Tab-separated table of C-alpha atoms in Angstrom:
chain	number	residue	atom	x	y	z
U	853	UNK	CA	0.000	0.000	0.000
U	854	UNK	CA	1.822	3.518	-0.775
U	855	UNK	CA	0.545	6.418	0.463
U	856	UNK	CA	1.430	8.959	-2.165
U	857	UNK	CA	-2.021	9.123	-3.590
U	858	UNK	CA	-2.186	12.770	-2.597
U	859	UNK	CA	-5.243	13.820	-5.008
U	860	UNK	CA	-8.311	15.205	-4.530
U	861	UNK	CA	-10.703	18.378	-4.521
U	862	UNK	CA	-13.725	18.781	-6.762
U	863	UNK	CA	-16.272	21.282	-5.422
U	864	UNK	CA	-18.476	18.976	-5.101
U	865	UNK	CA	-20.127	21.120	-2.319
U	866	UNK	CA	-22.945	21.781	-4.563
U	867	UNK	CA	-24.853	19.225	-3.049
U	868	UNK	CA	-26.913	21.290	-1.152
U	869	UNK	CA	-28.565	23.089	-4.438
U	870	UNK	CA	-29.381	19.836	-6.142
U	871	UNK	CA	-26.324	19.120	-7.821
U	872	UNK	CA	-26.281	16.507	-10.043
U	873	UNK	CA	-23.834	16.977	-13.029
U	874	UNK	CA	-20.740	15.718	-13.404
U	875	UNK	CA	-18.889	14.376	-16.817
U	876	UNK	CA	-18.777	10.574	-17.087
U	877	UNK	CA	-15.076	9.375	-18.895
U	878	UNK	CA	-15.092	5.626	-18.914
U	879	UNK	CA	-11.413	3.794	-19.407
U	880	UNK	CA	-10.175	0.222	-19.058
U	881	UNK	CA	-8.606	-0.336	-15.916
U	882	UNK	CA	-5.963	-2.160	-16.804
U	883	UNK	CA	-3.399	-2.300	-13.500
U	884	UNK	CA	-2.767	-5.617	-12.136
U	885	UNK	CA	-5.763	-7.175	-13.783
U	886	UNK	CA	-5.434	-9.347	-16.894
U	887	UNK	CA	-8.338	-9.638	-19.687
U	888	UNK	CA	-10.297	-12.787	-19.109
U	889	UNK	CA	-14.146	-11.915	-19.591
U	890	UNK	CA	-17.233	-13.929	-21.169
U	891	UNK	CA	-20.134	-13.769	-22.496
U	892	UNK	CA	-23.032	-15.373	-20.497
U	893	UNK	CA	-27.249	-15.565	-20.558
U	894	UNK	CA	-28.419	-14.681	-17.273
U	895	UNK	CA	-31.107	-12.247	-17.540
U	896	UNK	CA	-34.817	-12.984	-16.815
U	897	UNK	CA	-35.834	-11.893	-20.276
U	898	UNK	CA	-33.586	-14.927	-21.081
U	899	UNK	CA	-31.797	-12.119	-23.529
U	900	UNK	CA	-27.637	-12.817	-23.679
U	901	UNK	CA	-26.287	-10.097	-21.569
U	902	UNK	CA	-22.526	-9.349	-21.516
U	903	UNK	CA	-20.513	-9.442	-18.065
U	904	UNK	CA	-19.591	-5.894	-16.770
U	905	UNK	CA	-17.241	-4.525	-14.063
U	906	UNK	CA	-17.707	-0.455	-13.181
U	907	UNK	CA	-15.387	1.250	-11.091
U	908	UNK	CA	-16.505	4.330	-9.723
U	909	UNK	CA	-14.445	7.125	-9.417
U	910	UNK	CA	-13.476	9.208	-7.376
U	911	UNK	CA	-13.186	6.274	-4.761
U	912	UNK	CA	-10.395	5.618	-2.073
U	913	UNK	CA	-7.404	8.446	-0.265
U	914	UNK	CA	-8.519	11.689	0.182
U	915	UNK	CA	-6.185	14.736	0.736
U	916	UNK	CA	-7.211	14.586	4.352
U	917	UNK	CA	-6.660	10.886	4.825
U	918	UNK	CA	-3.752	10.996	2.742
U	919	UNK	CA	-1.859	13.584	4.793
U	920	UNK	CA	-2.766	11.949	7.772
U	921	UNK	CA	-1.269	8.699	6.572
U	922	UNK	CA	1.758	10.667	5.680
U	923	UNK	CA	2.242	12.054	8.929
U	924	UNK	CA	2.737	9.347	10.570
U	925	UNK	CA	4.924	7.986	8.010
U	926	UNK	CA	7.317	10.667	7.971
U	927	UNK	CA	7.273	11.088	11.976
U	928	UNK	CA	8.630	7.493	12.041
U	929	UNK	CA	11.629	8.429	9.626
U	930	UNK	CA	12.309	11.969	11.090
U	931	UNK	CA	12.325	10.385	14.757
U	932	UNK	CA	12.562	6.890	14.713
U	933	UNK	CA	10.101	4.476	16.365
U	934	UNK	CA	8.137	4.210	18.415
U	935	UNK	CA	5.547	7.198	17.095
U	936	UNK	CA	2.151	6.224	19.194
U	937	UNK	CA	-0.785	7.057	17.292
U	938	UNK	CA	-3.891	7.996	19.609
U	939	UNK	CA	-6.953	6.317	17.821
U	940	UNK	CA	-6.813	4.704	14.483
U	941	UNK	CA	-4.891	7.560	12.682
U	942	UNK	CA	-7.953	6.686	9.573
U	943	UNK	CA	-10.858	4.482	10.009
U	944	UNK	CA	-8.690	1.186	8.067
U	945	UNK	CA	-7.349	-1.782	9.509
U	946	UNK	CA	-5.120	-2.615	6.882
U	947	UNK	CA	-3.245	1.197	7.051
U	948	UNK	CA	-3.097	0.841	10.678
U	949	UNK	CA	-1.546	-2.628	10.693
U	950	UNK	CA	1.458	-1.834	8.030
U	951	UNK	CA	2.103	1.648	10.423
U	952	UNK	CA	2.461	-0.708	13.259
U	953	UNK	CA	4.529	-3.250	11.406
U	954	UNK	CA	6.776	0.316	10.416
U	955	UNK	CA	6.829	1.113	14.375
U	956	UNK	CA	3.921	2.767	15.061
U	957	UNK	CA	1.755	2.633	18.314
U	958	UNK	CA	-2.058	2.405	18.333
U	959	UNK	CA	-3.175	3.428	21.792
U	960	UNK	CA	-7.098	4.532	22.756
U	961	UNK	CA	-6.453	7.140	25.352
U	962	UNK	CA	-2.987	9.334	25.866
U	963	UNK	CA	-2.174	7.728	29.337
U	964	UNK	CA	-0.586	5.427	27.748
U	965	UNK	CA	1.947	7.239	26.169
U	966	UNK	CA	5.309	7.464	27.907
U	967	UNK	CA	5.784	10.884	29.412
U	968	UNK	CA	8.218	12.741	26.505
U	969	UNK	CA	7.128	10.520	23.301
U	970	UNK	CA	5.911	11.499	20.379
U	971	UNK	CA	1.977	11.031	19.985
U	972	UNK	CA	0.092	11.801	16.421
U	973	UNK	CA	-3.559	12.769	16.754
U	974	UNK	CA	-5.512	11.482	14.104
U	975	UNK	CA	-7.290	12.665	11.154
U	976	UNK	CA	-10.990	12.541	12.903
U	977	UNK	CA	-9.664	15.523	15.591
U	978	UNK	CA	-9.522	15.905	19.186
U	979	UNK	CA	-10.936	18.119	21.986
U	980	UNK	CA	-9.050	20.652	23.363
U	981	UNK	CA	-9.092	18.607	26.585
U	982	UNK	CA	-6.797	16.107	24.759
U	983	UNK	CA	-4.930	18.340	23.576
U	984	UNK	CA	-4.156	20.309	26.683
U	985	UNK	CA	-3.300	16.347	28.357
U	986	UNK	CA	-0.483	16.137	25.950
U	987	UNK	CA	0.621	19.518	27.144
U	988	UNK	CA	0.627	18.224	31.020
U	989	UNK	CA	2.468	15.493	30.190
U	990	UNK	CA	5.083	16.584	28.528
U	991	UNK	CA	4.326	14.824	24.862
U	992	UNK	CA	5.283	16.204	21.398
U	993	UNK	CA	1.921	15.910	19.644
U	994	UNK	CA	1.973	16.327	16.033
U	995	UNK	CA	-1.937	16.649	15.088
U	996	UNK	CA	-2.831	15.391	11.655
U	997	UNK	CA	-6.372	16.502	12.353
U	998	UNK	CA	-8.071	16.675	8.571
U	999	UNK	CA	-8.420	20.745	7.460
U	1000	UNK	CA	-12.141	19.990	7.014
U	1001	UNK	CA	-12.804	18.924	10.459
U	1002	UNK	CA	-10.811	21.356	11.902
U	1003	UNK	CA	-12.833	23.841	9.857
U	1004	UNK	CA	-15.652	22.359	11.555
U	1005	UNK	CA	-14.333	22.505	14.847
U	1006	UNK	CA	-13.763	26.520	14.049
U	1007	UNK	CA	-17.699	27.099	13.376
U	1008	UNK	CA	-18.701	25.052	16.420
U	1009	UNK	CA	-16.450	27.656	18.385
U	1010	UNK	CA	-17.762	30.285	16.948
U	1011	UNK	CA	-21.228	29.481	17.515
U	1012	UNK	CA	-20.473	28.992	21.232
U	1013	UNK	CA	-19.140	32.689	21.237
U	1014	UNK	CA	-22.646	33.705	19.655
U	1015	UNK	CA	-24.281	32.085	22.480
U	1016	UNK	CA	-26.267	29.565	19.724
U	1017	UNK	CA	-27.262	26.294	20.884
U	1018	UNK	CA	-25.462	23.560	18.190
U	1019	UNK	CA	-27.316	20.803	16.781
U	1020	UNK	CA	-24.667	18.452	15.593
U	1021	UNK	CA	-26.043	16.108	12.979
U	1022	UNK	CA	-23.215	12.619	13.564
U	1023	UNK	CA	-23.343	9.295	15.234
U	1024	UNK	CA	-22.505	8.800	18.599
U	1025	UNK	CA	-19.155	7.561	19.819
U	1026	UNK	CA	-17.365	8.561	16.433
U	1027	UNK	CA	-14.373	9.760	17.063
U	1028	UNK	CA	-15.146	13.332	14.787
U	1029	UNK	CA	-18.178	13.881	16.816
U	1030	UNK	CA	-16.432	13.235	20.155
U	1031	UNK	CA	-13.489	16.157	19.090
U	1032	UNK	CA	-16.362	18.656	17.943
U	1033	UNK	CA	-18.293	18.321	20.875
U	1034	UNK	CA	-15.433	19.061	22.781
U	1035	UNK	CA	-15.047	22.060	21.507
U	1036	UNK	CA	-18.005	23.232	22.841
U	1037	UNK	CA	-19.777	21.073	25.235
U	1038	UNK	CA	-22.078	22.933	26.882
U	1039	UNK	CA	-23.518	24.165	23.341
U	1040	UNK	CA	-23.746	20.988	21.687
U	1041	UNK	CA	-26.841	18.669	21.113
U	1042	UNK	CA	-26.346	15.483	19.003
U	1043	UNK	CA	-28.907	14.327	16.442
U	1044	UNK	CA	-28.236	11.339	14.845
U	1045	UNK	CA	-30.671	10.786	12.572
U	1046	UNK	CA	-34.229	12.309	10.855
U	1047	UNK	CA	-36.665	10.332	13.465
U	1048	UNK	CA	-34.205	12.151	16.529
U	1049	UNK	CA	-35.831	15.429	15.431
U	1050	UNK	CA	-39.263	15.362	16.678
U	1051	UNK	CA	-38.330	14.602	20.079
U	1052	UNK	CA	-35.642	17.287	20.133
U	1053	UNK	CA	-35.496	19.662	22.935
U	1054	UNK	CA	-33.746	22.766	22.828
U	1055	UNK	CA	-33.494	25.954	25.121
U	1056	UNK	CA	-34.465	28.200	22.538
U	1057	UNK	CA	-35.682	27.637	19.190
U	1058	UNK	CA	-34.594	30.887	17.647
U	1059	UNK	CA	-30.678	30.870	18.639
U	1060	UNK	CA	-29.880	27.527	16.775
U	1061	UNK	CA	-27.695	26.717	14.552
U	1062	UNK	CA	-26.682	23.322	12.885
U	1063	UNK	CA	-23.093	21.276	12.202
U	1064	UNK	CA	-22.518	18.193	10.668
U	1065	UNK	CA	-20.120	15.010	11.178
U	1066	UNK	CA	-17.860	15.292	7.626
U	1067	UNK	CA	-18.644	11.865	6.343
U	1068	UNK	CA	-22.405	11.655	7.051
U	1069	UNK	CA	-24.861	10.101	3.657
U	1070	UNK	CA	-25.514	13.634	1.946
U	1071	UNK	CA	-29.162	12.395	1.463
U	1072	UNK	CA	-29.834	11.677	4.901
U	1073	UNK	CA	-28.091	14.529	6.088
U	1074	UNK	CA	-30.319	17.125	3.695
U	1075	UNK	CA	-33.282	15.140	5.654
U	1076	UNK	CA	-32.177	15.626	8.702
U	1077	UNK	CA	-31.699	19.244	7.920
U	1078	UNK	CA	-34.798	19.449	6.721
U	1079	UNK	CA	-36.986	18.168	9.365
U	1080	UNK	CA	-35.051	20.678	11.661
U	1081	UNK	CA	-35.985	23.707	9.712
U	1082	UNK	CA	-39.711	22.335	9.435
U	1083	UNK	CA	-39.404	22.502	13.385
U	1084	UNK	CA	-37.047	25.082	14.214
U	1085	UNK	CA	-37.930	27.883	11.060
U	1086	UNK	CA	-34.744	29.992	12.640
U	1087	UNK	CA	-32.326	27.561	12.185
U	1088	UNK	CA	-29.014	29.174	11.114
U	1089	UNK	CA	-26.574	26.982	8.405
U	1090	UNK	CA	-22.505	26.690	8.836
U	1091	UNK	CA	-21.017	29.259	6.083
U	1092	UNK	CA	-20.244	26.423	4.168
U	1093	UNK	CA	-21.139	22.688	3.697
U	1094	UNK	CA	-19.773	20.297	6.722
U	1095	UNK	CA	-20.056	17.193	4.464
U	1096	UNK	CA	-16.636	16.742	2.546
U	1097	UNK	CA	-16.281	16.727	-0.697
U	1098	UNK	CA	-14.598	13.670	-0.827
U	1099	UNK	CA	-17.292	12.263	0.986
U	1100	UNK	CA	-20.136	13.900	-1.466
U	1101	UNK	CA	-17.638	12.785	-4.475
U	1102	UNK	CA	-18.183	9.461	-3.349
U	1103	UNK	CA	-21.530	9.526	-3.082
U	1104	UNK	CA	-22.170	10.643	-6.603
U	1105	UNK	CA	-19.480	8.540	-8.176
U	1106	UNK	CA	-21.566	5.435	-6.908
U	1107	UNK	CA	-24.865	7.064	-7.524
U	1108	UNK	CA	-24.598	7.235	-11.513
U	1109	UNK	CA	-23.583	3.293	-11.916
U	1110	UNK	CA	-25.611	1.610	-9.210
U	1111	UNK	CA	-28.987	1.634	-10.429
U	1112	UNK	CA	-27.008	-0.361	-13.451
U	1113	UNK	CA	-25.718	-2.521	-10.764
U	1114	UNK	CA	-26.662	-6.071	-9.711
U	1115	UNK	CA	-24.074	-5.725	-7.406
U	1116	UNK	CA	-22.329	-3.020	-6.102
U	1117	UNK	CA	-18.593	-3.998	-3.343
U	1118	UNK	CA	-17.412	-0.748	-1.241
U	1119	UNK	CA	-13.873	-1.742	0.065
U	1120	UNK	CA	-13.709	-0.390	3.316
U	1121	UNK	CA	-13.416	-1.484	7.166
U	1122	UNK	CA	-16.392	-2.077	9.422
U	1123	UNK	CA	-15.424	1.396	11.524
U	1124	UNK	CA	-15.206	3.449	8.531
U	1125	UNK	CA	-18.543	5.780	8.800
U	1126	UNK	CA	-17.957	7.194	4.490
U	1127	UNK	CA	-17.408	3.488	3.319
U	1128	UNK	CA	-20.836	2.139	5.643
U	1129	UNK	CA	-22.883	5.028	3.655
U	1130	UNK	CA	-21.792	3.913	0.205
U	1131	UNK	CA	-23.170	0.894	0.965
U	1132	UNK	CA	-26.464	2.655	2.248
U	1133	UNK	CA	-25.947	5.291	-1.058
U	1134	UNK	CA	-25.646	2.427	-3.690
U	1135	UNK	CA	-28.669	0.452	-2.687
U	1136	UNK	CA	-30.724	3.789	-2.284
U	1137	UNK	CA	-29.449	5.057	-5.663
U	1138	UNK	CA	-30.661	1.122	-7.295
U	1139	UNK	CA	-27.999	-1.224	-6.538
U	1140	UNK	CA	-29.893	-4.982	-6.521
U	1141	UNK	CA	-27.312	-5.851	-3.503
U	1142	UNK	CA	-24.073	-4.427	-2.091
U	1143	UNK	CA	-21.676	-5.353	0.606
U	1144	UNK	CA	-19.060	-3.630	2.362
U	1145	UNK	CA	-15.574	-5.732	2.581
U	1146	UNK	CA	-12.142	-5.153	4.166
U	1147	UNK	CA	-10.376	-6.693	0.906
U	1148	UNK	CA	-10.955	-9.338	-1.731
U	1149	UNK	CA	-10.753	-12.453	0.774
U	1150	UNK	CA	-14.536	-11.258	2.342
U	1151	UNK	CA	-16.017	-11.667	-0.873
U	1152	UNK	CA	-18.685	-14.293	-0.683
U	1153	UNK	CA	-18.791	-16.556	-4.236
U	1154	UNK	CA	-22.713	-16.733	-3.424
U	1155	UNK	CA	-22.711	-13.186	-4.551
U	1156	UNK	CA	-21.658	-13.519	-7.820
U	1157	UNK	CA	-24.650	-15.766	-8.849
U	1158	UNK	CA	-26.100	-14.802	-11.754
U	1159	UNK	CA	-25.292	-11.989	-11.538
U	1160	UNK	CA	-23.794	-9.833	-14.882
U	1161	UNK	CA	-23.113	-6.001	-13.668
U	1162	UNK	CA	-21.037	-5.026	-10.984
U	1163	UNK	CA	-20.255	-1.441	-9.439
U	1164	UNK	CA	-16.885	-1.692	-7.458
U	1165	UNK	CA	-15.698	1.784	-4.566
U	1166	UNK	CA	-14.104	2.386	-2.011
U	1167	UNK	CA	-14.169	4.661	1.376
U	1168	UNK	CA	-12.032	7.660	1.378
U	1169	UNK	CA	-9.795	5.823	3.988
U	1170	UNK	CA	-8.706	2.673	1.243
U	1171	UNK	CA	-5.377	2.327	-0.252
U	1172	UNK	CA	-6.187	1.536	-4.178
U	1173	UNK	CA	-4.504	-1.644	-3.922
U	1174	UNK	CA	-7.078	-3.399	-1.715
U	1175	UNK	CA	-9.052	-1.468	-5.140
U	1176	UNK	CA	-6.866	-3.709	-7.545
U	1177	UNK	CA	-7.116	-7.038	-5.308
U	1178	UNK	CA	-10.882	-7.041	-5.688
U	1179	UNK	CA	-10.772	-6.377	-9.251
U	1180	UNK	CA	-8.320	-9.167	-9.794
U	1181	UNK	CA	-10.901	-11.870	-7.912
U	1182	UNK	CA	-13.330	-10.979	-10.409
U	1183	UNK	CA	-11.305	-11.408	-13.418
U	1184	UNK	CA	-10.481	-15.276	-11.594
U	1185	UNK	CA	-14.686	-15.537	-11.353
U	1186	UNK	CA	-14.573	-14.974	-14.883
U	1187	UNK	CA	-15.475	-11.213	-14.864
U	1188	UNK	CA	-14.080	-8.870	-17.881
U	1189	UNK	CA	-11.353	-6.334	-16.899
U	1190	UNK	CA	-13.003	-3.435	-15.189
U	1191	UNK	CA	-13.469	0.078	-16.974
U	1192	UNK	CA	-13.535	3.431	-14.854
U	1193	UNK	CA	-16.888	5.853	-14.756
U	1194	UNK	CA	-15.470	8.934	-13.328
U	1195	UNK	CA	-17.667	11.314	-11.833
U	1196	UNK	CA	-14.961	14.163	-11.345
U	1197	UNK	CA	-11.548	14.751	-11.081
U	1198	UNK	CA	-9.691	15.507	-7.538
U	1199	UNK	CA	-6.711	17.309	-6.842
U	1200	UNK	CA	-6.312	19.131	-3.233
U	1201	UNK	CA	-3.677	18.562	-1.055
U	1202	UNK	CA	-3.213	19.557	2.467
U	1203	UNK	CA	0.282	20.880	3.673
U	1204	UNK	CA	1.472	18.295	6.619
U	1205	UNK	CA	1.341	19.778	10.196
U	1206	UNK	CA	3.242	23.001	10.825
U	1207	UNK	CA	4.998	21.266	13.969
U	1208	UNK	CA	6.283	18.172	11.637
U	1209	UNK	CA	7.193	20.282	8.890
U	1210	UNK	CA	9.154	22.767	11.237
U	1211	UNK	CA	11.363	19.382	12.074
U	1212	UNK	CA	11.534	18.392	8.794
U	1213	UNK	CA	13.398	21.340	7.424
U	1214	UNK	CA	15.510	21.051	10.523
U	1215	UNK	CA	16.411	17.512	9.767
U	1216	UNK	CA	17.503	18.174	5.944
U	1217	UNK	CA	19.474	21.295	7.089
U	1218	UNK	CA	21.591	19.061	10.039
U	1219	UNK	CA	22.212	16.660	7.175
């Protein structure tokens, strides 16, 4: 896995008025996968159908993921391992476990960090309270926090200055929620969902104002957003969209080849909240089935029964060559080589963290 995807940007953030554009360029993808397809009758009109693989794109790294992943690569060369790593530094098993095989330390809370290590905070952000715990003890955090959800930790401050009550639209537990929250704790009410909305509570129904988790279904997020203003008519919006566009990207990429889809895969890992809605996205958008899988060893051969067309993504936290493994199990089922359906092209990067960069520079000017 090599994590010098370092693409992305597509504003995408049109979402919100209805967007749904976007130029389709189909290609053979052609990387690691030899030609093998067939023709086969399978259809209920008993008409001969041919065998199709789509891959959607945009799929897989984002700039935010892929600095993140970065980060703690370049820690571990600038100053050696161990580099602990609080959380997963991105919602993938298979990332985490080749950082750990390159030194790396996974730990869930900072108190276990040695007093005086190096800790990375990861991409989904922390509360200030963490961050003023790595302070006490003495730690060099480096915090690979995404731009985007820093952004949104910003607005959540700034609606605590304004005295506005924050209805942040996430799931529980999720690491991203946890770090906005935190930010403002005695402003923030969770909502997790359209149904949450009716029994919603607040102090004051006209100083409101709404956030979102970054890698929330845009559907079900306009929904939830919805049903609030139908309730709360005063309801002010962030400046701009929470939702990345990664995340939105995504979303649409899947969107235009599912309904063609008997079956649509989303590589991603079980914790990974973007990859879980593209499952949710592809069946909403027409997908006959899809399943969410870590890599190509999850696939179940049951699914491939008679079944012609099939729609392959991944989360914005997938290296492209857990992409290329899945591809190549088809082309063993007897599946054609896939061709790309891209939505949009991507290309934002994020600068690494001031504080690693800083030692970076030092480090090529001692050598």
């Amino acid at each position: 896995m090599s994590a010098r995807s370092l693409v992305q940007d597509s504003g995408a953030a049109a979402w919100a008025a209805g967007w749904s554009g976007g130029t389709r360029v189909c290609s053979t993808y052609t990387d690691r996968v030899t030609e093998s397809g067939r023709a086969i009758v399978s259809s209920p009109s008993k008409q001969s159908r041919r065998r199709q693989v789509v891959l959607a794109a945009p799929r897989g790294y984002c700039a935010g993921v892929d600095r993140a992943v970065i980060t703690v690569e370049k820690a571990l060369e600038r100053y050696g391992p161990p580099v602990y790593v609080r959380k997963q530094i991105v919602h993938n098993r298979h990332v985490v476990e080749e950082l750990q095989e390159r030194g790396a330390i996974f730990v869930a809370e900072l108190d276990e960090v040695p007093e005086g290590s190096t800790v990375v905070f990861s991409a989904h952000g922390v509360s200030p309270a963490v961050q003023q715990e790595a302070k006490d003890r003495g730690l060099k955090a480096i915090d690979a926090t995404c731009p985007l959800v820093t952004k949104v930790h910003h607005e959540a401050r700034r609606f605590a200055r304004d005295d506005l009550e924050i209805l942040l639209i996430g799931h529980a537990g999720h690491e991203e929620v946890e770090g906005t929250t935190g930010e403002a704790p005695e402003h923030v009410t969770l909502v997790q969902s359209p149904d949450d909305v009716d029994r919603l509570e607040v102090r004051d129904p006209s100083r409101l104002a709404w956030l979102s988790q970054t890698t929330l279904s845009v559907d079900e997020t306009l929904q939830t957003v919805n049903r609030l203003r139908e309730k709360f008519p005063l309801l002010q919006d962030p400046p701009s969209d929470d939702i990345c566009y990664a995340t939105q990207n995504r979303q649409l990429a899947i969107k235009q080849i599912a309904a063609q889809s008997d079956l649509v895969i989303v590589v991603g890992s079980a914790n990974s909240s973007n990859s879980v809605r593209l499952v949710e996205v592809a069946l909403e958008a027409g997908a006959k089935a899809s399943y969410r899988i870590d890599n190509a060893s999850e696939i179940d051969p049951a699914w491939l029964a008679d079944v012609d067309s099939i729609g392959v993504t991944s989360g914005a936290s997938v290296p492209d060559d857990l992409v290329r493994g899945v591809l190549a199990y088809l082309v063993d089922q007897g599946f054609p080589q896939a061709r790309e359906e891209r939505l949009t092209e991507e290309s934002l990067v994020f600068a690494l963290p001031p504080e690693l960069r800083k030692d970076l520079r030092q480090g090529a000017i001692n050598d």
